Coordinates of C-alpha atoms and ligand atoms in Angstrom, one line a residue:
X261 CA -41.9 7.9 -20.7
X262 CA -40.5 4.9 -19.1
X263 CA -38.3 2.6 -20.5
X264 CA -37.5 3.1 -24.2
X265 CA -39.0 0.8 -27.0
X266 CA -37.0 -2.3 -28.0
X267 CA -35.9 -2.1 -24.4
X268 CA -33.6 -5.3 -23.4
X269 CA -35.8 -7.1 -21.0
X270 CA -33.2 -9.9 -20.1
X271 CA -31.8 -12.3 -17.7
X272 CA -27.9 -13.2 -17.5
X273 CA -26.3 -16.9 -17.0
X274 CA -22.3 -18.1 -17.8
X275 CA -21.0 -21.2 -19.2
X276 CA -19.4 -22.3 -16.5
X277 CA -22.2 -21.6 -13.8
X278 CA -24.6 -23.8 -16.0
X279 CA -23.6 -25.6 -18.6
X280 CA -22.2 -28.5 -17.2
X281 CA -20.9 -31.3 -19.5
X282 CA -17.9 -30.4 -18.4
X283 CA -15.8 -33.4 -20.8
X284 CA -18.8 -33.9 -23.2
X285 CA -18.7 -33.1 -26.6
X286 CA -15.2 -32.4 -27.0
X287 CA -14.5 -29.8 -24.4
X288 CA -11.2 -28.8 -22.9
X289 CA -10.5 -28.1 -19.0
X290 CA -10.5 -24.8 -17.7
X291 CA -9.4 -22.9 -14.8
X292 CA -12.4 -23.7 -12.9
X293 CA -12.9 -27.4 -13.9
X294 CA -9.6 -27.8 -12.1
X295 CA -10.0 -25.5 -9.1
X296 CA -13.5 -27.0 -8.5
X297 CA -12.2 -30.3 -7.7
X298 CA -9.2 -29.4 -5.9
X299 CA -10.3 -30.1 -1.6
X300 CA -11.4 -27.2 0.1
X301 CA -11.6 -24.5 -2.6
X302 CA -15.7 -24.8 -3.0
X303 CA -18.1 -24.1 0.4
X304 CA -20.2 -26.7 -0.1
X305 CA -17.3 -29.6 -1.1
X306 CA -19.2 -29.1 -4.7
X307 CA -17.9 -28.5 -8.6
X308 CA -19.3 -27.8 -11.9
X309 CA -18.8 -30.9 -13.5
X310 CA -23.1 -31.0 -13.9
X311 CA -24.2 -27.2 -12.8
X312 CA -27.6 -27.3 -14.4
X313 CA -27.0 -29.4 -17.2
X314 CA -27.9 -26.4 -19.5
X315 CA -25.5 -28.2 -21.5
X316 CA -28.5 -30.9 -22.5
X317 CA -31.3 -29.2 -21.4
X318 CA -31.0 -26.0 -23.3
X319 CA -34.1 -26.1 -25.4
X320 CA -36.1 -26.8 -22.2
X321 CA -34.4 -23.7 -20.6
X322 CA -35.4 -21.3 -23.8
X323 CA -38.9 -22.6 -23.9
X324 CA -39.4 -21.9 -20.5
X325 CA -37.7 -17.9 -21.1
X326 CA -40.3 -17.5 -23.7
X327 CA -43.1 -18.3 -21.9
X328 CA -41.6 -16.2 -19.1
X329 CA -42.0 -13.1 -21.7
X330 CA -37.8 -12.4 -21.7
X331 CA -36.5 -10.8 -24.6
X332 CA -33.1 -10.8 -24.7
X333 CA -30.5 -13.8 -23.4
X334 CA -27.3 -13.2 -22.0
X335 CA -25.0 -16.1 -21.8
X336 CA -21.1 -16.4 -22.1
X337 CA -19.5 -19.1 -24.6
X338 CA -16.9 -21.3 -22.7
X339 CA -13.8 -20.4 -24.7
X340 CA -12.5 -24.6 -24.4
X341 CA -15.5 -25.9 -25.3
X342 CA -15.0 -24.0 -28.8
X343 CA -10.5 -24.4 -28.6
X344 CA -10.0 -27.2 -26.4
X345 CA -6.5 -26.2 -25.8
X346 CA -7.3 -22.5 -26.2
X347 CA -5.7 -22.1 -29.4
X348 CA -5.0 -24.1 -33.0
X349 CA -7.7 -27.0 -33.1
X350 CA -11.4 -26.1 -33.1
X351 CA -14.2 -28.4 -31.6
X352 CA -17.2 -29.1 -33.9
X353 CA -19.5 -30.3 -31.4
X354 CA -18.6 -27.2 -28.9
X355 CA -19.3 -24.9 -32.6
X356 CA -23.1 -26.6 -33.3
X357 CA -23.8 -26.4 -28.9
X358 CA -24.0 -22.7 -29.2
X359 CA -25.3 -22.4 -33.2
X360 CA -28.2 -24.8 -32.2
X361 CA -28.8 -22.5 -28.6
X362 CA -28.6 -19.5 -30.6
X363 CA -30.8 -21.0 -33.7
X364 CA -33.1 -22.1 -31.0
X365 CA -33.4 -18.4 -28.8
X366 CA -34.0 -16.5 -31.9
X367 CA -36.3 -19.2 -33.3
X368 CA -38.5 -17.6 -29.9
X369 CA -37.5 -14.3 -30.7
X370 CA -34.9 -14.2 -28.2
X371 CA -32.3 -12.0 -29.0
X372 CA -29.1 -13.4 -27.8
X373 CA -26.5 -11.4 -25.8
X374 CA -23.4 -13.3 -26.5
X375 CA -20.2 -12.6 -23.8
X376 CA -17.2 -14.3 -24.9
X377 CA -14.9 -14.4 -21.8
X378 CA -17.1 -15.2 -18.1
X379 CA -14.1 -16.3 -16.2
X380 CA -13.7 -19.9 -17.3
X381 CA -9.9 -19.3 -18.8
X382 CA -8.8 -22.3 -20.8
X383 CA -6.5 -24.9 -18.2
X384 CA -4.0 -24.9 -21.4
X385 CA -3.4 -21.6 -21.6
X386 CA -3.4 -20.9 -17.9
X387 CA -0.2 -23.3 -18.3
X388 CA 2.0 -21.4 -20.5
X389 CA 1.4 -17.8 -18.3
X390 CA -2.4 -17.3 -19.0
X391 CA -2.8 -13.4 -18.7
X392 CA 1.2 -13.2 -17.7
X393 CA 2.4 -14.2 -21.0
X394 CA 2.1 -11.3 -23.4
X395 CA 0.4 -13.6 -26.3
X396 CA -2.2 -13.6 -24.1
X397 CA -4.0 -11.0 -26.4
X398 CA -3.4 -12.5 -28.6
X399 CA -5.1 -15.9 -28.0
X400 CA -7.8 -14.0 -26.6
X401 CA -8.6 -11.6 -30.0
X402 CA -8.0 -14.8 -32.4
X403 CA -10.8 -16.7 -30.2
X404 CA -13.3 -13.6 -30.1
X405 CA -12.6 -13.3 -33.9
X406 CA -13.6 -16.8 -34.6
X407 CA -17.0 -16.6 -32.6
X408 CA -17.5 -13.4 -34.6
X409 CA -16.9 -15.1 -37.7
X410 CA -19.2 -18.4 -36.6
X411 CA -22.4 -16.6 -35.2
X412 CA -21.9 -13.1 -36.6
X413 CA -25.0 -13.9 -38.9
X414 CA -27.3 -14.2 -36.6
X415 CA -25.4 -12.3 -33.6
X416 CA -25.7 -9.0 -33.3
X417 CA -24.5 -8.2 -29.6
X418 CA -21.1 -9.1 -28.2
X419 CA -19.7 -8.4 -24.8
X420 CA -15.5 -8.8 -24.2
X421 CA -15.6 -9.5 -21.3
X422 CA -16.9 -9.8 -17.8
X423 CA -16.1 -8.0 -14.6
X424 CA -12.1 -8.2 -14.8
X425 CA -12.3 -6.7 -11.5
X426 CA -13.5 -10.4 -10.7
X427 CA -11.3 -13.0 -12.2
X428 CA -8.2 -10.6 -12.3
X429 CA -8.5 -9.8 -8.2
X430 CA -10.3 -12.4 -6.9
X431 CA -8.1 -15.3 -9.0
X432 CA -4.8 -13.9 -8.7
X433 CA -4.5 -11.1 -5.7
X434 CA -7.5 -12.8 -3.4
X435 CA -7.1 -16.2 -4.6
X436 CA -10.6 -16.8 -3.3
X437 CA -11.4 -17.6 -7.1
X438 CA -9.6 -19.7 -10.1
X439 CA -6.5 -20.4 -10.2
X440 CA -6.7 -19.5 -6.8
X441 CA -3.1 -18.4 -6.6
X442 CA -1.7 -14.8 -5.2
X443 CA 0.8 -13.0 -7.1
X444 CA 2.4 -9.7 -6.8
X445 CA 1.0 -6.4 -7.2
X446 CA 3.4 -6.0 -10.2
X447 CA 1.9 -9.8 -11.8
X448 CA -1.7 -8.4 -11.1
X449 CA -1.2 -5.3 -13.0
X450 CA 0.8 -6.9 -15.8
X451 CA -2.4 -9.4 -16.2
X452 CA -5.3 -6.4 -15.7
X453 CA -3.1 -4.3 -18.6
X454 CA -2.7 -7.9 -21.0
X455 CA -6.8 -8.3 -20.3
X456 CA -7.0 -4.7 -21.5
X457 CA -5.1 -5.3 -24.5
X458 CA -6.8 -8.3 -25.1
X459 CA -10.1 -6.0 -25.5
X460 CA -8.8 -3.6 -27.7
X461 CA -7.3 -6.3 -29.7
X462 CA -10.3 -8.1 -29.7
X463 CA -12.7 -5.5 -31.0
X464 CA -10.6 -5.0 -33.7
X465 CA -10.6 -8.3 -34.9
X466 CA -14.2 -8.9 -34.6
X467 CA -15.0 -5.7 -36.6
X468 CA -12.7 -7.4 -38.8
X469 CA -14.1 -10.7 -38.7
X470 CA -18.1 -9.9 -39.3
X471 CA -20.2 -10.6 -41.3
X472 CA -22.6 -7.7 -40.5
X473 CA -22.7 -4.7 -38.3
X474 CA -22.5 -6.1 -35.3
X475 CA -22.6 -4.0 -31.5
X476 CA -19.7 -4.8 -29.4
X477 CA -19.6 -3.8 -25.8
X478 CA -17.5 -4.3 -22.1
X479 CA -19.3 -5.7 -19.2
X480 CA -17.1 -4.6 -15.8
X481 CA -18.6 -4.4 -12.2
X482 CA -18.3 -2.0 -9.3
X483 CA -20.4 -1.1 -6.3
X484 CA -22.4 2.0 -7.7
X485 CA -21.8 4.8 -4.8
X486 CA -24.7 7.4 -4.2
X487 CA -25.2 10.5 -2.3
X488 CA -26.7 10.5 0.7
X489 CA -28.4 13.4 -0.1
X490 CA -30.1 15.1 -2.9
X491 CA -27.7 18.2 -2.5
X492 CA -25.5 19.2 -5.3
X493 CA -21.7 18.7 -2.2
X494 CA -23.2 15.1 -1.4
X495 CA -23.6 14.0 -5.3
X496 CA -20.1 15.6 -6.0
X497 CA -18.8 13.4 -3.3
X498 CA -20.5 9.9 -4.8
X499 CA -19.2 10.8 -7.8
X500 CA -15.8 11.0 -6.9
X501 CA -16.1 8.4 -4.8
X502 CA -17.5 6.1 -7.6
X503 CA -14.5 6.9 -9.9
X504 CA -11.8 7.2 -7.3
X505 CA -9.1 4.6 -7.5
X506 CA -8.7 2.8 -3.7
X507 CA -4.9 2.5 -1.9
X508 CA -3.2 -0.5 -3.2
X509 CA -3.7 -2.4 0.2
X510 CA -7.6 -2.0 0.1
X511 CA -8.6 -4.2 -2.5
X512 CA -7.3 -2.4 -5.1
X513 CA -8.2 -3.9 -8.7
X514 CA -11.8 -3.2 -7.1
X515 CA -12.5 -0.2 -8.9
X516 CA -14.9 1.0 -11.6
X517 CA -12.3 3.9 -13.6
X518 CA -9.2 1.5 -13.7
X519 CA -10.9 -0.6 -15.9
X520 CA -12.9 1.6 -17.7
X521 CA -11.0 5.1 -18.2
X522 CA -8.9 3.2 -20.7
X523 CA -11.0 1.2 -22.3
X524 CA -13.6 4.2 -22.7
X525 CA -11.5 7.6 -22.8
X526 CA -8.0 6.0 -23.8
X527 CA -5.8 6.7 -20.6
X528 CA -5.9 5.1 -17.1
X529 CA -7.1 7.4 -13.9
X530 CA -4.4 10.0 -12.7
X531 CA -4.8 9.2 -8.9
X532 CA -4.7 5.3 -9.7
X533 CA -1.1 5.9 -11.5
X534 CA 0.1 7.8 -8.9
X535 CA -0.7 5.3 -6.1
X536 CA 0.4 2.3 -8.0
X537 CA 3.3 3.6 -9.9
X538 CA 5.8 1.3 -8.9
X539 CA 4.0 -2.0 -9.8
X540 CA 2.8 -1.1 -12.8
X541 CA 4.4 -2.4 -16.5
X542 CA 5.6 -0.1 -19.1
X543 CA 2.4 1.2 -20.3
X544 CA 3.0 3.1 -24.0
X545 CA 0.9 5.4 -26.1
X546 CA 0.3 2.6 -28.4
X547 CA -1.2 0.2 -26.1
X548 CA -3.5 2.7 -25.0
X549 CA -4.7 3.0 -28.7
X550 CA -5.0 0.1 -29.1
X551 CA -7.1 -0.5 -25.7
X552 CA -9.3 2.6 -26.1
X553 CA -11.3 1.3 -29.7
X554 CA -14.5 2.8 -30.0
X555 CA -17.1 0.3 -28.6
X556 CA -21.1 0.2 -29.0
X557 CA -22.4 -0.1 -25.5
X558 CA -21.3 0.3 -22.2
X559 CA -22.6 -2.2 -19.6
X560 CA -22.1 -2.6 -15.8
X561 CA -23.2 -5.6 -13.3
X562 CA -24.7 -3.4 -10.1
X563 CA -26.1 -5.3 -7.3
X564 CA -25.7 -2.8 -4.3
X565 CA -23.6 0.2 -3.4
X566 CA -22.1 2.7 -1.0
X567 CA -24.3 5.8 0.7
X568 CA -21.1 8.9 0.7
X569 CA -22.2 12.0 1.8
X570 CA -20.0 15.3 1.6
X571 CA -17.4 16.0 4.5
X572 CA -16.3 19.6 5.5
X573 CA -13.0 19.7 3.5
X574 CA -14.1 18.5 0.2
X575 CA -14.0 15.2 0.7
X576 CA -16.3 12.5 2.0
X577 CA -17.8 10.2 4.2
X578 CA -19.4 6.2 3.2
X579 CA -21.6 5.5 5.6
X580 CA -21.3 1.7 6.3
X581 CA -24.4 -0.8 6.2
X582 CA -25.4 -1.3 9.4
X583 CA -24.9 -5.3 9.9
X584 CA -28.7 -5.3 10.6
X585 CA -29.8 -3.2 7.5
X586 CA -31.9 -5.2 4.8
X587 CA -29.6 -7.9 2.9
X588 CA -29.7 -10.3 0.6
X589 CA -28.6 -14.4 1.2
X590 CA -25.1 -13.1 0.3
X591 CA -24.7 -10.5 3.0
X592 CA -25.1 -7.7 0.1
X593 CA -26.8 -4.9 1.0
X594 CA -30.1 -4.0 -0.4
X595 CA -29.7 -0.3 -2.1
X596 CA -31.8 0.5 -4.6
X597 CA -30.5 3.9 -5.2
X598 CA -27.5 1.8 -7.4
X599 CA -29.8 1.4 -10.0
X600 CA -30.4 5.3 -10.4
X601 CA -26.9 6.7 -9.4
X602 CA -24.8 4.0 -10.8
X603 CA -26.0 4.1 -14.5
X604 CA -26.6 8.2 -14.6
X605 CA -22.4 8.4 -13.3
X606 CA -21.2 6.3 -15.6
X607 CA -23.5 7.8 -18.7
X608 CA -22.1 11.2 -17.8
X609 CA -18.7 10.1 -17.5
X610 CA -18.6 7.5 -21.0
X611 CA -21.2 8.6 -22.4
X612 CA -22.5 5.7 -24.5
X613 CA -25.4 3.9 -24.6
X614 CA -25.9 1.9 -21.5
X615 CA -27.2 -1.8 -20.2
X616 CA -26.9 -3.1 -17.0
X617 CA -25.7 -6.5 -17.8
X618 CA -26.4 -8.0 -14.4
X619 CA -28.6 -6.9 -11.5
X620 CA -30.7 -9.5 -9.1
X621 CA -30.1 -11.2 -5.1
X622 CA -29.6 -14.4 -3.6
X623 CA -32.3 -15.3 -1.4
X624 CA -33.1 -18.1 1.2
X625 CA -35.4 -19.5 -1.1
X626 CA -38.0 -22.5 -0.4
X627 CA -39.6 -25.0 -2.2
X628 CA -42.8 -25.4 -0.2
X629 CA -45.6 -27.2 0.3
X630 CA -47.7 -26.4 -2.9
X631 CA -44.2 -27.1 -5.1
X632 CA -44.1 -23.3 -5.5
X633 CA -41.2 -20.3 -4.2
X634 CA -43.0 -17.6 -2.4
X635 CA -39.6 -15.2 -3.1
X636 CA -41.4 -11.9 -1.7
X637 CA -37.9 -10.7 -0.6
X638 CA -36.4 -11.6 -4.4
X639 CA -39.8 -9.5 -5.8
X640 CA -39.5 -6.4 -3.4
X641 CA -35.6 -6.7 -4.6
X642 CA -36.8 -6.0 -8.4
X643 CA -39.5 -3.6 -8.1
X644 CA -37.6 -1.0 -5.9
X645 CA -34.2 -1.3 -8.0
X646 CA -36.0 -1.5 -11.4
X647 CA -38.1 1.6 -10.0
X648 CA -34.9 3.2 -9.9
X649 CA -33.9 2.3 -13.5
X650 CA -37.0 3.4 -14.9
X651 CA -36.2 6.8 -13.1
X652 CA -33.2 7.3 -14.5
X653 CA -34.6 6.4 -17.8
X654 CA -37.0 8.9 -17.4
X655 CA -34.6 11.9 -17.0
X656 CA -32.8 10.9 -20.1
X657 CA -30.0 8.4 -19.5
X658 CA -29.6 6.3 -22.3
X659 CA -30.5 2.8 -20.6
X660 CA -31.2 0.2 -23.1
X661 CA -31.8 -3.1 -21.6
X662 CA -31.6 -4.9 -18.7
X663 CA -30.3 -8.6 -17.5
X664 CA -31.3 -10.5 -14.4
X665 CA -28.5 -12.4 -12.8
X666 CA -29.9 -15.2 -13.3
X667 CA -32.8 -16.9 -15.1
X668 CA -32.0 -19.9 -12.9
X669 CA -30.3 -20.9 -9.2
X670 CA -26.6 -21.8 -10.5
X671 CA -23.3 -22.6 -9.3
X672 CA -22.4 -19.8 -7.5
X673 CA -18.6 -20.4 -8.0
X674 CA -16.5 -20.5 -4.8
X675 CA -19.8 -20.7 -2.9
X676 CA -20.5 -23.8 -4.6
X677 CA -24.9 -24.4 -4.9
X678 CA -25.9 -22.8 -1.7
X679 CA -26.6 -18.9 -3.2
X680 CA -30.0 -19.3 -5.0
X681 CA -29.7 -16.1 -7.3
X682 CA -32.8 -17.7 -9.9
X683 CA -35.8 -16.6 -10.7
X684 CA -36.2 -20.1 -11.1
X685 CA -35.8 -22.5 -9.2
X686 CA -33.2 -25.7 -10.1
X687 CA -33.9 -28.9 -8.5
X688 CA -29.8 -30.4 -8.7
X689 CA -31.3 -33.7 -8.0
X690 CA -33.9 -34.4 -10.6
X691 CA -32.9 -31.3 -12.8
X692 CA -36.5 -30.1 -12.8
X693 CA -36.7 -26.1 -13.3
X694 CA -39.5 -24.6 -11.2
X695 CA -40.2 -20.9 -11.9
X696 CA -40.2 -19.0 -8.7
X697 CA -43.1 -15.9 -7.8
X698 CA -40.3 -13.5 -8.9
X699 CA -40.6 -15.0 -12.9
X700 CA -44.3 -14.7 -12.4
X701 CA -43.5 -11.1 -11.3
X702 CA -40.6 -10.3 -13.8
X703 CA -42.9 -11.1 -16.9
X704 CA -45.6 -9.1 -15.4
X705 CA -43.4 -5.9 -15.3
X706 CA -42.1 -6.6 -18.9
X707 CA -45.7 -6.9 -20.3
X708 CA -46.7 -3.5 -18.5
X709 CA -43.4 -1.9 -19.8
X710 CA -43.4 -2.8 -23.0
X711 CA -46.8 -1.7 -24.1
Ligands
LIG264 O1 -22.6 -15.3 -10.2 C1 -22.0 -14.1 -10.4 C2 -21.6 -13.8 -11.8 O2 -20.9 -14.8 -12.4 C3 -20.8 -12.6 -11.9 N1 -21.4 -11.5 -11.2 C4 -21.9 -11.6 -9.9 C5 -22.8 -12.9 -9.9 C6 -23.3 -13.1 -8.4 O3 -22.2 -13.3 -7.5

């Protein structure tokens, strides 16, 4: 059986980690623009003033995805480029960058995967509260409705957001990300319940706002746990373990059901409300309405995962990664098994029809010799994760398309240019894009699946 027909064969960028032209065209500043330039906060003393000049070079980048045999494009829209200031006054040139992007993906028969919030918040906003200030659904639902109501007629998928886990935890409890600031439990929960909101409120205005059916859908993250085993105690075990809520001191807006249960099933996870009772805002029947509206698709970002097998008194055991166990250039470890487990959990607990909206590795990729990337390590990556996939396809979870982070090496936020997640390969200096084996490879598998 495979993968289904009219499968998603994708790859997955952001705004922020490409685009570039970060004051052309009318654009406001962002959260990133700043924190980017502020000493210290980027690895390699870089920002994303230039990324990969998608910005200018866009046609160039969907010729090259068509001759690389990709379907489907998943990119985010940078909410300032369209509201410079977040809200009120709307930026022309910011409107016809994405209409002549999507005019032109479609134009190749790329279907185009649009996600309207990839972490680049808009600096004016961020200002008066950002995700503090209660309007902050708001701003968010009036700015998905108008992208709805621009591209809408030739836009069929839309994605709220992306991993809130992300820039929730890592920008305000980590600080490790934009705004790079560390607030207290209490501001954290306030924000993750306002983002929440802002999703609910969101797909109702959109539905409101199209011009056609459209599919709207949520793209969080989450290390996809897996059992050990085959037996039925060790998959109990990853399962819980997958949808358990962690203690508030270990990283605790890292979670999968915090995020989802009330987007997806309208209420947030027992244990979680238990453990984080007294930081948490009033939370009211109506703004779980409001947060759980019925969505299209339910897509996750999996790059590795935990091993958990069963203990003795019902509960269970992660076995860690030994340091020396196969990893990619970003220390992740390499765990196939996520791509089986992870989307068969989360299909039996949301039951709706599932993508993963971002899968790949950073490698220590080389330009060699011959002007080519030998990226065997990238190409083993694929095969035995997307070998995983297929098997879960094959015993009936709904999987319907799949995105590669990323069609080219980007700016890896806080770790600035060094992570090479592409399968092709971007020469900063001269801008030249050189596909890597793994494209070679990728449009290989997508031609013998989609016979
Ligand atoms: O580059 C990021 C992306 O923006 C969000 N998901 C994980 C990727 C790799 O770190």
């Amino acid at each position: 059986m495979s993968f289904r027909k009219n499968f998603a064969w994708g790859v997955a960028t952001a705004s922020q980690q490409i685009e570039g032209a970060y004051l052309d065209g009318g654009k406001g500043l962002n959260i990133w623009d700043i924190y980017s330039h502020e000493p210290g906060r980027i690895e390699d003393g870089k920002n994303s003033d230039v990324a990969c000049d998608h910005y200018h070079l866009f046609r160039e980048d969907v010729k090259l995805m068509h001759s690389l045999g990709i379907n489907s494009y998943r990119f985010s829209i940078s909410w300032s480029r369209i509201f410079p200031d977040g809200v009120g006054r709307i930026n022309e040139d910011g409107v016809r960058f994405y209409s002549e992007l999507i005019d032109e993906l479609l134009a190749y028969g790329i279907e185009p995967y649009v996600t309207l919030f990839h972490w680049d918040y808009p600096y004016a906003l961020y200002k008066k509260g950002g995700w503090l200030n209660d309007e902050s659904v708001e701003w968010f639902s009036n700015y998905a409705a108008k992208i709805v109501e621009l591209y809408s007629d030739r836009v069929t998928h839309f994605i709220t957001f992306n991993e809130p886990q992300c820039f929730i935890g890592l920008g305000y409890l980590k600080a490790s990300h934009a705004p790079g600031i560390s607030v207290p439990y209490k501001d954290a929960f306030q924000m993750a319940h306002n983002v929440l909101k802002a999703h609910g409120s969101a797909v109702i205005a959109m539905r409101k706002a199209t011009k056609r059916d459209i599919k709207i859908g949520y793209a969080p993250t989450y290390n996809a746990h897996y059992p050990a085993t085959d037996s039925p105690e060790d998959i109990k075990a990853a399962k819980k373990a997958f949808f358990d809520c962690p203690e508030l001191s270990k990283n605790v807006l890292w979670n999968v059901t915090w995020w989802s249960d009330p987007v997806v099933l309208g209420r947030y996870p027992e244990d979680g409300l238990k453990m984080y009772h007294d930081y948490l805002p009033e939370i009211t029947d109506e703004d779980l309405k409001l947060i759980n509206q019925p969505i299209d698709f339910y897509a996750q970002n999996i790059y590795h995962g935990h091993e958990i097998r069963a203990d003795k008194s019902g509960g269970y055991i992660t076995d860690e990664h030994p340091e020396d166990s196969p990893r990619t250039s970003m220390g992740w470890p390499i765990t196939p098994k996520s791509l089986y487990w992870g989307p068969r959990f989360l299909t039996e607990r949301y039951n709706l029809p599932f993508y993963i909206s971002e899968n790949g590795a950073a490698m220590q990729d080389e330009l060699t010799a011959d002007g080519k990337i030998h990226d065997v390590g990238r190409i083993d990556f694929l095969s035995s994760y997307l070998t995983e996939l297929e098997r879960a396809s094959d015993e009936g979870v709904d999987i319907r398309g799949y995105f590669l982070w990323s069609f080219m090496d980007n700016f890896e936020w806080a770790k600035g240019y060094v992570p090479r997640f592409g399968i092709v390969y971007t020469d900063y200096e001269t801008m030249q894009r050189i596909p890597k084996d793994s494209a070679y490879w990728y449009k290989h598998y997508i031609e013998k699946h989609s016979k």
